[in-house]
Coordinates of C-alpha atoms in Angstrom, one line a residue:
X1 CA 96.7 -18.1 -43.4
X2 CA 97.4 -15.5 -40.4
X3 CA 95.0 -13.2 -42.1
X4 CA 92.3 -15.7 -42.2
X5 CA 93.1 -16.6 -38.8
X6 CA 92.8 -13.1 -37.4
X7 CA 89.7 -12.5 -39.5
X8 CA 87.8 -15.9 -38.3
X9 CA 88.8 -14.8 -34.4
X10 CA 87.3 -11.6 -35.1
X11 CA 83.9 -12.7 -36.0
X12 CA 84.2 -15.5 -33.3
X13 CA 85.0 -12.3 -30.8
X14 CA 81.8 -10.7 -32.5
X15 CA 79.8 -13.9 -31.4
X16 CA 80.5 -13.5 -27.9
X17 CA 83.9 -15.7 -27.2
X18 CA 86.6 -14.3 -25.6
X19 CA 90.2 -15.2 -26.9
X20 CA 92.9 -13.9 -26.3
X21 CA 96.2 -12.5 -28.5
X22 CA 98.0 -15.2 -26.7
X23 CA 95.4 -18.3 -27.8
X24 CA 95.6 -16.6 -31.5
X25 CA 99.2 -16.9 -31.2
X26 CA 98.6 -21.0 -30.2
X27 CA 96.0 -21.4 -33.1
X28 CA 98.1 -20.3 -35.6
X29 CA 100.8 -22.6 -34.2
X30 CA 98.3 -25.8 -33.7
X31 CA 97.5 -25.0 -37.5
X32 CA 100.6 -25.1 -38.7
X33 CA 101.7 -28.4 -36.7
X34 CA 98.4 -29.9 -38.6
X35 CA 98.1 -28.1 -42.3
X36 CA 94.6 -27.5 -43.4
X37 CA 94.3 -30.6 -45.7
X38 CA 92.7 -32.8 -43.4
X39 CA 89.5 -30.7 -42.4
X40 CA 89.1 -32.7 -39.0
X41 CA 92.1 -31.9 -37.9
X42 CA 92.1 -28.4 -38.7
X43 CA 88.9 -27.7 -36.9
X44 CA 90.2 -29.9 -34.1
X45 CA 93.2 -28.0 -33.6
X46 CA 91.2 -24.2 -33.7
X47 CA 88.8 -25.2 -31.7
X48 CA 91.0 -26.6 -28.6
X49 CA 93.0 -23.7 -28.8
X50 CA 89.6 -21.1 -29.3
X51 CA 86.9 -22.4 -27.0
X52 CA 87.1 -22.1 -23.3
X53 CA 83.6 -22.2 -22.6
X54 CA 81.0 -25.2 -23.1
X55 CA 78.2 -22.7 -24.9
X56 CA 81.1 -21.5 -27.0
X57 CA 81.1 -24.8 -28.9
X58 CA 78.0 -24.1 -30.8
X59 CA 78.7 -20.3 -32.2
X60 CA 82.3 -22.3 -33.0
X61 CA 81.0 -24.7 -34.9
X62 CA 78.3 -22.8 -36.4
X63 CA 80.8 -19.8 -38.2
X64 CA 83.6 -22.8 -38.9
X65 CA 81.0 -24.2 -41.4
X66 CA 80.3 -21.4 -42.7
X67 CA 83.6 -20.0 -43.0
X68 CA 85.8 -22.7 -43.9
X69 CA 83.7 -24.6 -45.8
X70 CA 85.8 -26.3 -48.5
X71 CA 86.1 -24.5 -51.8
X72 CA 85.6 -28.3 -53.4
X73 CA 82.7 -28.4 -51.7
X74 CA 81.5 -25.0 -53.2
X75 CA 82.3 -26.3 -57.2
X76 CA 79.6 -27.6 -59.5
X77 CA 79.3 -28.7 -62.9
X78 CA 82.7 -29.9 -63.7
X79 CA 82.3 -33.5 -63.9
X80 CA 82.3 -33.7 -67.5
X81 CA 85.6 -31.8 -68.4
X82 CA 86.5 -30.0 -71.8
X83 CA 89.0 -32.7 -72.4
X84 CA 86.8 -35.6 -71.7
X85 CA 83.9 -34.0 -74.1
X86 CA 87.2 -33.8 -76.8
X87 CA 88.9 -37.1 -75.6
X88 CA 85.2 -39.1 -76.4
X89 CA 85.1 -37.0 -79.5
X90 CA 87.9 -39.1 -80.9
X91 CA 90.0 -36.7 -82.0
X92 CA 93.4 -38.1 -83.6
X93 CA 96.6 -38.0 -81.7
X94 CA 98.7 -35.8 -83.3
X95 CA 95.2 -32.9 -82.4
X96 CA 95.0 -34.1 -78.5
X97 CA 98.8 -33.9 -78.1
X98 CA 98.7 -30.5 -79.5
X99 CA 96.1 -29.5 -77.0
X100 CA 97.6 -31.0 -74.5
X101 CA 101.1 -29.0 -75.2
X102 CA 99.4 -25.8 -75.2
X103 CA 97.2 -26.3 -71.9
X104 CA 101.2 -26.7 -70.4
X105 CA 101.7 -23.2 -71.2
X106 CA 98.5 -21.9 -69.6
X107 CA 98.0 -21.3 -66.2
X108 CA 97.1 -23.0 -63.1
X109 CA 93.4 -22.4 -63.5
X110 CA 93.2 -22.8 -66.9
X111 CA 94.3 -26.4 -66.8
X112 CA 92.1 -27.0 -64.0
X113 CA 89.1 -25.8 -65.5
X114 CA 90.0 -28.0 -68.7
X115 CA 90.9 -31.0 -67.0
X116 CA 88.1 -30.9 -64.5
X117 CA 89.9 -31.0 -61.9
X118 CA 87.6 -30.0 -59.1
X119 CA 90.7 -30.4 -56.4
X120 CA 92.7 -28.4 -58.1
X121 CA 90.3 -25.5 -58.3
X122 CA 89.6 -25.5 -54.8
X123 CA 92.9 -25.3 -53.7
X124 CA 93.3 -22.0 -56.4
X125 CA 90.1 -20.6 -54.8
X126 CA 91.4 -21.3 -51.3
X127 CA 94.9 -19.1 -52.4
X128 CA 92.4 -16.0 -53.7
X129 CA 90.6 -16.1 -50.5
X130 CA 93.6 -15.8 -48.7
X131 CA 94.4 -12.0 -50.3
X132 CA 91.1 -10.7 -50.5
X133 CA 89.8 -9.0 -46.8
X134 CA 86.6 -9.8 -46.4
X135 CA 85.7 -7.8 -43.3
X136 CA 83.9 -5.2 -45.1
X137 CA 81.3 -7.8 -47.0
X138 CA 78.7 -7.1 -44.4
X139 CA 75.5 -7.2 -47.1
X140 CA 73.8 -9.3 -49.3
X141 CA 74.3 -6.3 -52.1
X142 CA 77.6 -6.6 -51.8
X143 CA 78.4 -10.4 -52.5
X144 CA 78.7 -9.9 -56.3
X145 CA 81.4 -7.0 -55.8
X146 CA 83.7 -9.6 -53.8
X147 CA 83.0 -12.6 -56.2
X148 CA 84.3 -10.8 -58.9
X149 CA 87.4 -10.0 -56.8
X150 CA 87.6 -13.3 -55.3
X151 CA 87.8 -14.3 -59.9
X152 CA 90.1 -11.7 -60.6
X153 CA 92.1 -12.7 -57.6
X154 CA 92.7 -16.7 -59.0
X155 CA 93.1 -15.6 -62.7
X156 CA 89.7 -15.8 -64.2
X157 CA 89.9 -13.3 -66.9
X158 CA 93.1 -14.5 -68.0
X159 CA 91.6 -18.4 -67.5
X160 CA 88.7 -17.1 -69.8
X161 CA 90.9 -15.5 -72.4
X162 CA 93.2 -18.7 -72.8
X163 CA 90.2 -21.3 -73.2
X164 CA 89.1 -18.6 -76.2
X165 CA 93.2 -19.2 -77.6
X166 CA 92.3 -23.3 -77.1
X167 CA 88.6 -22.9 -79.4
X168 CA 90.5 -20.6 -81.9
X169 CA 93.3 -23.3 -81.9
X170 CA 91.0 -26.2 -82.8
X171 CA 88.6 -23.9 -85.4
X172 CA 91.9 -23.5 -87.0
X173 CA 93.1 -27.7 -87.2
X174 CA 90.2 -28.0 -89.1
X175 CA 87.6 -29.5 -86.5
X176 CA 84.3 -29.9 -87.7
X177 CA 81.4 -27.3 -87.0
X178 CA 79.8 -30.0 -84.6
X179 CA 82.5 -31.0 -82.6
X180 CA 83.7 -27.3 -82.3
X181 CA 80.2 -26.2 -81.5
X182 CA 80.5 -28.9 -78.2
X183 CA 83.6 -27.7 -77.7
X184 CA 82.4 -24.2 -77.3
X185 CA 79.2 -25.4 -74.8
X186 CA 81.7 -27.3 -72.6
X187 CA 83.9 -23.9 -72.5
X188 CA 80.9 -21.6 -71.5
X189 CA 79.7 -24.3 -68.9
X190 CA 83.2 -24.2 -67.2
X191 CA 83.6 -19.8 -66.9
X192 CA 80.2 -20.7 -65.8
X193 CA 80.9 -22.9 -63.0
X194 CA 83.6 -20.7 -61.9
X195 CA 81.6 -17.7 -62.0
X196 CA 79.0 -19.8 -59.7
X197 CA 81.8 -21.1 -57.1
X198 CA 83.2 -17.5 -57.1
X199 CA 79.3 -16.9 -56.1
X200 CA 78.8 -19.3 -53.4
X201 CA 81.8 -18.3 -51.4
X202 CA 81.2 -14.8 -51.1
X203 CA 77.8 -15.9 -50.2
X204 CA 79.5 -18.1 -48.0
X205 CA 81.5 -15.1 -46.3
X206 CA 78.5 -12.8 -46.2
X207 CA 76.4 -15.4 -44.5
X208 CA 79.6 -15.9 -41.8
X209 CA 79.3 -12.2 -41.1
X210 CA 75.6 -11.8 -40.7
X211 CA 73.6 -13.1 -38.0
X212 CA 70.3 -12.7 -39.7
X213 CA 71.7 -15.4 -42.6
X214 CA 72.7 -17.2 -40.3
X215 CA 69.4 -17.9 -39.1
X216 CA 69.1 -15.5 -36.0
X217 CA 66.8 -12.9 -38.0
X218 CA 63.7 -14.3 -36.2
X219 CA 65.6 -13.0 -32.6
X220 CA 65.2 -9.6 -34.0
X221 CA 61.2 -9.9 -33.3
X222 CA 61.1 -12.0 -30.3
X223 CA 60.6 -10.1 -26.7
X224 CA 64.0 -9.4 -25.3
X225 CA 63.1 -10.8 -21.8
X226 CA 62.5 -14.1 -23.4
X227 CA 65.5 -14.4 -25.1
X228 CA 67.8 -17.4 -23.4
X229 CA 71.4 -16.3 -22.5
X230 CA 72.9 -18.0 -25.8
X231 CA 70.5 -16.1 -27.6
X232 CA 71.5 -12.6 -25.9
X233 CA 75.1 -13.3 -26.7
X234 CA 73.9 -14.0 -30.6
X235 CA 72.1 -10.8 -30.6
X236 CA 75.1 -8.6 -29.4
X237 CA 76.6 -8.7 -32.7
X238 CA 73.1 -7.8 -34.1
X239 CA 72.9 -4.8 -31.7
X240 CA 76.3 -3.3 -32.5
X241 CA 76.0 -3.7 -36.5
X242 CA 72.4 -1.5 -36.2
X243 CA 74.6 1.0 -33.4
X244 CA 77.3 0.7 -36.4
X245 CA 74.9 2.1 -39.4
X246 CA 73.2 4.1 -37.0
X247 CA 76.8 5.9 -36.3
X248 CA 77.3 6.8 -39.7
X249 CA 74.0 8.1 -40.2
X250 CA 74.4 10.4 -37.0
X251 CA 77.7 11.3 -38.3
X252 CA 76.2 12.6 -41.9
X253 CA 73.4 14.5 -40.3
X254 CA 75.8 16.3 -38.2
X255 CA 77.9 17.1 -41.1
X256 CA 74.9 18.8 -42.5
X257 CA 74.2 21.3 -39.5
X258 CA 77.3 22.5 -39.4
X259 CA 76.7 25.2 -41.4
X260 CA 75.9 28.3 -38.8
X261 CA 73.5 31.0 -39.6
X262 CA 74.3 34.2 -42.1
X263 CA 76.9 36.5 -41.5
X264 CA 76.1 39.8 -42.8
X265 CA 79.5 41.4 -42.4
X266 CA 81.3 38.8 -43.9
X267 CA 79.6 38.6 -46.9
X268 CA 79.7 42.6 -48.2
X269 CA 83.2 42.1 -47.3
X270 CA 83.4 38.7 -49.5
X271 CA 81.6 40.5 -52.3
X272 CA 83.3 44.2 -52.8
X273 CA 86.0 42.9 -54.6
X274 CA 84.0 41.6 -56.8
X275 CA 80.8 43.7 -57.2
X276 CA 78.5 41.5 -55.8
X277 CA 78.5 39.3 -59.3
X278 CA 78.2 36.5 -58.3
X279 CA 77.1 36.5 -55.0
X280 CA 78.5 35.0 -52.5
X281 CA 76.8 34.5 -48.9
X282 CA 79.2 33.5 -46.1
X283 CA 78.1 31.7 -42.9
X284 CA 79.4 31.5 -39.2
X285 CA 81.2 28.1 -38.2
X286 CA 79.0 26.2 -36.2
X287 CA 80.4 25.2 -33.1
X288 CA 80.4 21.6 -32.9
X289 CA 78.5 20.3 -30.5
X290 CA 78.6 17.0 -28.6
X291 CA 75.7 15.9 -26.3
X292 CA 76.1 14.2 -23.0
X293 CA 74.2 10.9 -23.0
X294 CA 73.3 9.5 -19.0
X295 CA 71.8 6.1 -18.8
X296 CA 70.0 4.8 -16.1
X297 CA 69.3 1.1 -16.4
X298 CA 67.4 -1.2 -14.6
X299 CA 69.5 -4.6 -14.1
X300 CA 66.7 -6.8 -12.0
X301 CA 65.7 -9.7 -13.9
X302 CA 62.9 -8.8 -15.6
X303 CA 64.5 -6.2 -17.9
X304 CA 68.1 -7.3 -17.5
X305 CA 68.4 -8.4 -20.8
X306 CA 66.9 -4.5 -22.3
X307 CA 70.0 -3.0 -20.6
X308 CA 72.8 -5.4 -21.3
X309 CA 72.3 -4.9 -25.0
X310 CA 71.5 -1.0 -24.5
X311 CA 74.8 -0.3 -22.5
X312 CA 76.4 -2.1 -26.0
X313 CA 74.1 -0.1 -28.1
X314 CA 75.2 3.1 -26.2
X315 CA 78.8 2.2 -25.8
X316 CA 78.9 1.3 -29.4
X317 CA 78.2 5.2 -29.9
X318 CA 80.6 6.7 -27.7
X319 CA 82.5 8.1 -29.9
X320 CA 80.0 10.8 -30.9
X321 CA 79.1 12.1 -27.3
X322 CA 81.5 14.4 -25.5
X323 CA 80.6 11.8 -22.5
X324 CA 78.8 9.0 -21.8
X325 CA 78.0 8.0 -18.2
X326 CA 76.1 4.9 -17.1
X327 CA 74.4 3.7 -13.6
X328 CA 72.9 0.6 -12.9
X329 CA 70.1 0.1 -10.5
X330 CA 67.4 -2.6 -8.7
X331 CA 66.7 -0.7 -5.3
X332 CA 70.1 0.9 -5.2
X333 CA 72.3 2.6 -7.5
X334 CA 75.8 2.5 -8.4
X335 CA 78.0 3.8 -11.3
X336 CA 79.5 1.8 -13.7
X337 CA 81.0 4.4 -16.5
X338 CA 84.3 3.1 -15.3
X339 CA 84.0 0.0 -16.2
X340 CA 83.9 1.2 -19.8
X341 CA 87.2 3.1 -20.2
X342 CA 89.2 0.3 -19.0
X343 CA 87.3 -3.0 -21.2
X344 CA 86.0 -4.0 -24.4
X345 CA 82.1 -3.0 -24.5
X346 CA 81.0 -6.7 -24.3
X347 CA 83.1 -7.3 -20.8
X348 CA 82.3 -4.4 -19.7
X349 CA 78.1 -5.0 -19.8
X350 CA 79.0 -8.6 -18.5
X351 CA 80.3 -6.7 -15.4
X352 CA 78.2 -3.8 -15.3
X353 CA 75.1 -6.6 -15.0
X354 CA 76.8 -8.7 -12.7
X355 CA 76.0 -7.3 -9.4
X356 CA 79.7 -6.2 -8.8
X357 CA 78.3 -2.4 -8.1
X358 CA 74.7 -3.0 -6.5
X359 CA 72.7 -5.4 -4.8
X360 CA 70.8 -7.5 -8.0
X361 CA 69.1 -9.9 -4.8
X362 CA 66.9 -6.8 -4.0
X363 CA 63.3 -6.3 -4.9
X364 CA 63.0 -3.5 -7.3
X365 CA 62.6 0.3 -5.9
X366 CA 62.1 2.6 -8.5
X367 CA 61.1 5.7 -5.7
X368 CA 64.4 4.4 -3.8
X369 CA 67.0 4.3 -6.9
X370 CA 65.7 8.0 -8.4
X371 CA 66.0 9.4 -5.1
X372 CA 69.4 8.3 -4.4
X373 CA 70.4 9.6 -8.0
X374 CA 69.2 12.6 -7.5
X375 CA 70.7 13.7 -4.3
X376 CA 74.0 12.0 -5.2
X377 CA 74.4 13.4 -8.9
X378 CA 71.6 15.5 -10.3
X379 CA 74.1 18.4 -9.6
X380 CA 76.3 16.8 -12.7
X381 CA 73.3 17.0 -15.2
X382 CA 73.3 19.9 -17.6
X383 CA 71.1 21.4 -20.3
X384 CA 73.4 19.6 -22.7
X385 CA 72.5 16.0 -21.3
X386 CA 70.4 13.6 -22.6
X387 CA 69.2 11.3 -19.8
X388 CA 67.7 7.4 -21.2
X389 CA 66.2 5.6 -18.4
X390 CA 65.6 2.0 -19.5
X391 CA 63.0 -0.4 -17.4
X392 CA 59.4 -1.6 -17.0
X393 CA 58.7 1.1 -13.9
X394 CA 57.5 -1.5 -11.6
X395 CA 58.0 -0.9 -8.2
X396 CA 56.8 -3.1 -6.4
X397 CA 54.2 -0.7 -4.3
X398 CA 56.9 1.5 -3.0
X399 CA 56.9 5.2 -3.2
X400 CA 58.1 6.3 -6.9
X401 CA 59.3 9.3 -6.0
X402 CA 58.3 11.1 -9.4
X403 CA 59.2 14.0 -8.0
X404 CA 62.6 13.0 -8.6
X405 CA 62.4 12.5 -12.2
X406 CA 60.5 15.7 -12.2
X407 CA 63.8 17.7 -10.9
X408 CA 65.6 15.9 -13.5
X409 CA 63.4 16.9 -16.3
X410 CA 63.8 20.5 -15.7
X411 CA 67.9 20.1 -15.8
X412 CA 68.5 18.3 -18.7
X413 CA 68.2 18.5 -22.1
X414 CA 66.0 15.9 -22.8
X415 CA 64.3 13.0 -20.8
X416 CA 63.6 9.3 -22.8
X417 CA 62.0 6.4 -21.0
X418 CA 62.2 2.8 -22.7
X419 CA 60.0 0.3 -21.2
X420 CA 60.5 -3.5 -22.2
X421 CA 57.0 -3.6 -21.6
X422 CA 53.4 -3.2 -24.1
X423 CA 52.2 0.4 -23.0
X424 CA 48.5 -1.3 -22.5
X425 CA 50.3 -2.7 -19.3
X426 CA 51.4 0.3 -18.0
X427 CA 49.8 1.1 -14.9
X428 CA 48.5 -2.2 -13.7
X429 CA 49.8 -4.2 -10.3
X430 CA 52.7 -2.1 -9.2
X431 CA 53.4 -0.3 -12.5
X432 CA 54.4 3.3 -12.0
X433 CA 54.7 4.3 -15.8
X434 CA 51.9 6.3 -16.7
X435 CA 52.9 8.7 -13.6
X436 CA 56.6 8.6 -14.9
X437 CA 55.2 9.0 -18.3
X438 CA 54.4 12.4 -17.2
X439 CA 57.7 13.6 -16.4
X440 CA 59.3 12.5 -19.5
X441 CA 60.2 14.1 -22.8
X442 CA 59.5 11.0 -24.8
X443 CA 58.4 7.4 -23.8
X444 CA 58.4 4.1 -25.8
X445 CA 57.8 0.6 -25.6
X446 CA 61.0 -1.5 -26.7
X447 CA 60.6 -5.1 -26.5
X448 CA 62.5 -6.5 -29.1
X449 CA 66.2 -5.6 -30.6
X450 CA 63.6 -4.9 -34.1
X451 CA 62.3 -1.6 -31.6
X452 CA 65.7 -1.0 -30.1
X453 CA 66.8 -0.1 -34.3
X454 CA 63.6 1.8 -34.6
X455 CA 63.1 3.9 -32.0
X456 CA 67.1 4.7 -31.8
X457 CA 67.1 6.0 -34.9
X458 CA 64.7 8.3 -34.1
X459 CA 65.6 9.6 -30.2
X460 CA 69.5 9.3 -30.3
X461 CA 70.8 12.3 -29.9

């Protein structure tokens, strides 16, 4: 039960609550003072000891459903048992008593398949799940992989092979075609069930894993600064799964162009011992190499939501820059890389948007903020840097000081501005973006986590 403990923490930790080591340690104990028999008290007893916070009750409940829904719940078509289809068969005594010895010397699963028990099942279901990590089922494709596992795991091939031994048995006492025939229907029927509950609950665990099963895939469409507060919290574990396949994808191309260019006098010297048959070209060893990412986000309201889940996209990413540095900014601008190295990413954006390093009661000054930057840090910005500035360029009619971003252009590598807003609103009211536009390598509208994934894939570095 610890594992499934630790596992259901993590995906509630996914979701946006925080719990501690300390309140895992308490859960564990609350469930074993209560047992997981009676369901009520089981969820009772996680959720006092897991939720803190009011809008944490509704992710909670949500994921317990879908993770600990009962595997008796999950069983089908095993209301009319092997045994009952034999036992209304009227088979003599001395047969049925013969049956009934040799289901005592099968297993635990094979009994309850025969018998019908659909209690019994579940709780030999409920044992497989407990050895089988289900962290990695993250898609759809994969649910048939883990419900064979999740079969294997409670016995099924041996469960199939025995009720095979129990037809062979009666085929041999003599029982008639007919009667062996129904006998045979009812067998398939039960593997079949089985096979279906295997089904559901890895279903069942995808689904717990993925917020788009879950019902949050229309969020991935919907304009970011719409999105309530409970909804940016849902989306955060959307946002780091597309950072996560978007890692490994980085990682693979990298792999690729790490082959350097021809090396002429290695490869005569490879081939003289040889006489050039075959030949063998050798190339120099590309020096790694590890961009700087900067990010520049705009925290006012209007586009606070575009840079919480950015800063998590980003963060999530880390790994593959030699450095990432983050500043936050309304009319002033403050760093916040800090906050990073010491928390978890999701903390840390809660922080970092919080108004702990700037002013967020200030009317937004683009010309002010760019300024600032660059006479504070431009120095730090080199040709390997990739600066990301993330807002809608609305100034408010100040100055926007393009000449700032200009200067910036010309030191780093390359210059990316994402705007939460439709580009046939640029450059109305107070919108500065088509000037901005101008200074920048690449520009694109992001208004939904859907164009975060897309246009990611295609700029990050």
């Amino acid at each position: 039960m610890d594992e499934r403990l630790e596992d259901f923490t993590g995906l509630l930790r996914q979701n946006g609550l925080r719990i501690s080591p300390a309140e895992v340690a308490d859960a564990a104990q609350a469930t074993l003072l209560v047992g997981m028999e009676d369901r009520a008290a089981f969820r009772g007893a996680l959720r006092a000891t897991l939720v803190k916070r009011g809008q944490d009750a509704p992710v909670f409940d949500r994921l317990f459903e879908l993770y600990f829904t009962g595997a008796k719940d999950l069983v089908e078509g095993l209301q009319d048992s092997l045994l009952d289809a034999l036992e209304s068969e009227k088979l003599d005594e001395l047969q049925l008593e013969e049956i009934a010895r040799m289901l005592a010397r099968m297993s635990p699963l094979t009994q309850a398949l025969a018998a019908g028990r659909a209690d019994q099942l579940a709780r030999i279901l409920r044992q497989a799940m407990l050895g089988i990590d289900f962290r990695g089922l993250q898609s759809p494709l994969q649910r048939g992989f883990y419900a064979r596992r999740l079969l294997q795991a409670a016995g099924g091939s041996l469960a199939e092979k025995e009720l095979q031994q129990l037809l062979h048995l009666l085929q041999q006492r003599g029982l008639d075609p007919a009667r062996l025939e129904l006998a045979s229907r009812k067998v398939s029927q039960t593997l079949q069930a089985l096979e279906e509950a295997a089904r559901r609950v890895a279903d069942r665990e995808q689904k717990a894993r993925d917020p788009e099963a879950r019902g949050d895939k229309s969020l991935l469409h919907r304009s970011l600064a719409s999105l309530t507060a409970d909804e940016v919290q849902r989306m955060r574990t959307v946002v780091r799964r597309l950072a996560e396949r978007l890692k490994t994808r980085l990682s693979r191309r990298r792999k690729v162009r790490r082959r350097g260019s021809l090396s002429v006098r290695r490869t005569l010297r490879k081939n003289l011992s040889t006489g050039g048959e075959p030949y063998k070209l050798v190339f120099r060893a590309r020096r790694p190499e590890r961009p700087e990412i900067v990010v520049l986000c705009d925290v006012s309201d209007s586009v606070r939501n575009v840079s919480r889940l950015m800063l998590q996209f980003v963060y999530t990413l880390q790994e593959l820059y030699a450095r990432v540095r983050s500043f936050v900014f309304v009319s002033d601008i403050g760093e916040v890389t800090h906050l990073f190295k010491n928390m978890d990413v999701s903390t840390a954006v809660d922080l970092a948007t919080a108004g702990r390093v700037i002013n967020l009661s200030a009317n937004s000054n683009y010309g002010h903020a760019l300024r600032l930057f660059h006479n504070t840090w431009l120095g730090s910005i080199t040709r390997r840097t990739t600066v990301i500035v993330i807002g809608d360029g609305r100034t408010n009619y100040n100055p926007p000081n393009a000449w700032a971003l200009a200067d910036l252009k010309r030191r780093c590598r390359r210059l990316i501005w994402l705007c939460p807003e439709e580009q046939h609103s640029w450059g109305f009211g107070d919108s500065e973006m088509p000037l901005y536009a101008r200074h920048c390598d690449r520009v694109e509208s992001v208004r939904s986590v859907d164009d975060l994934g897309r246009v990611a894939a295609e700029l990050m570095p």
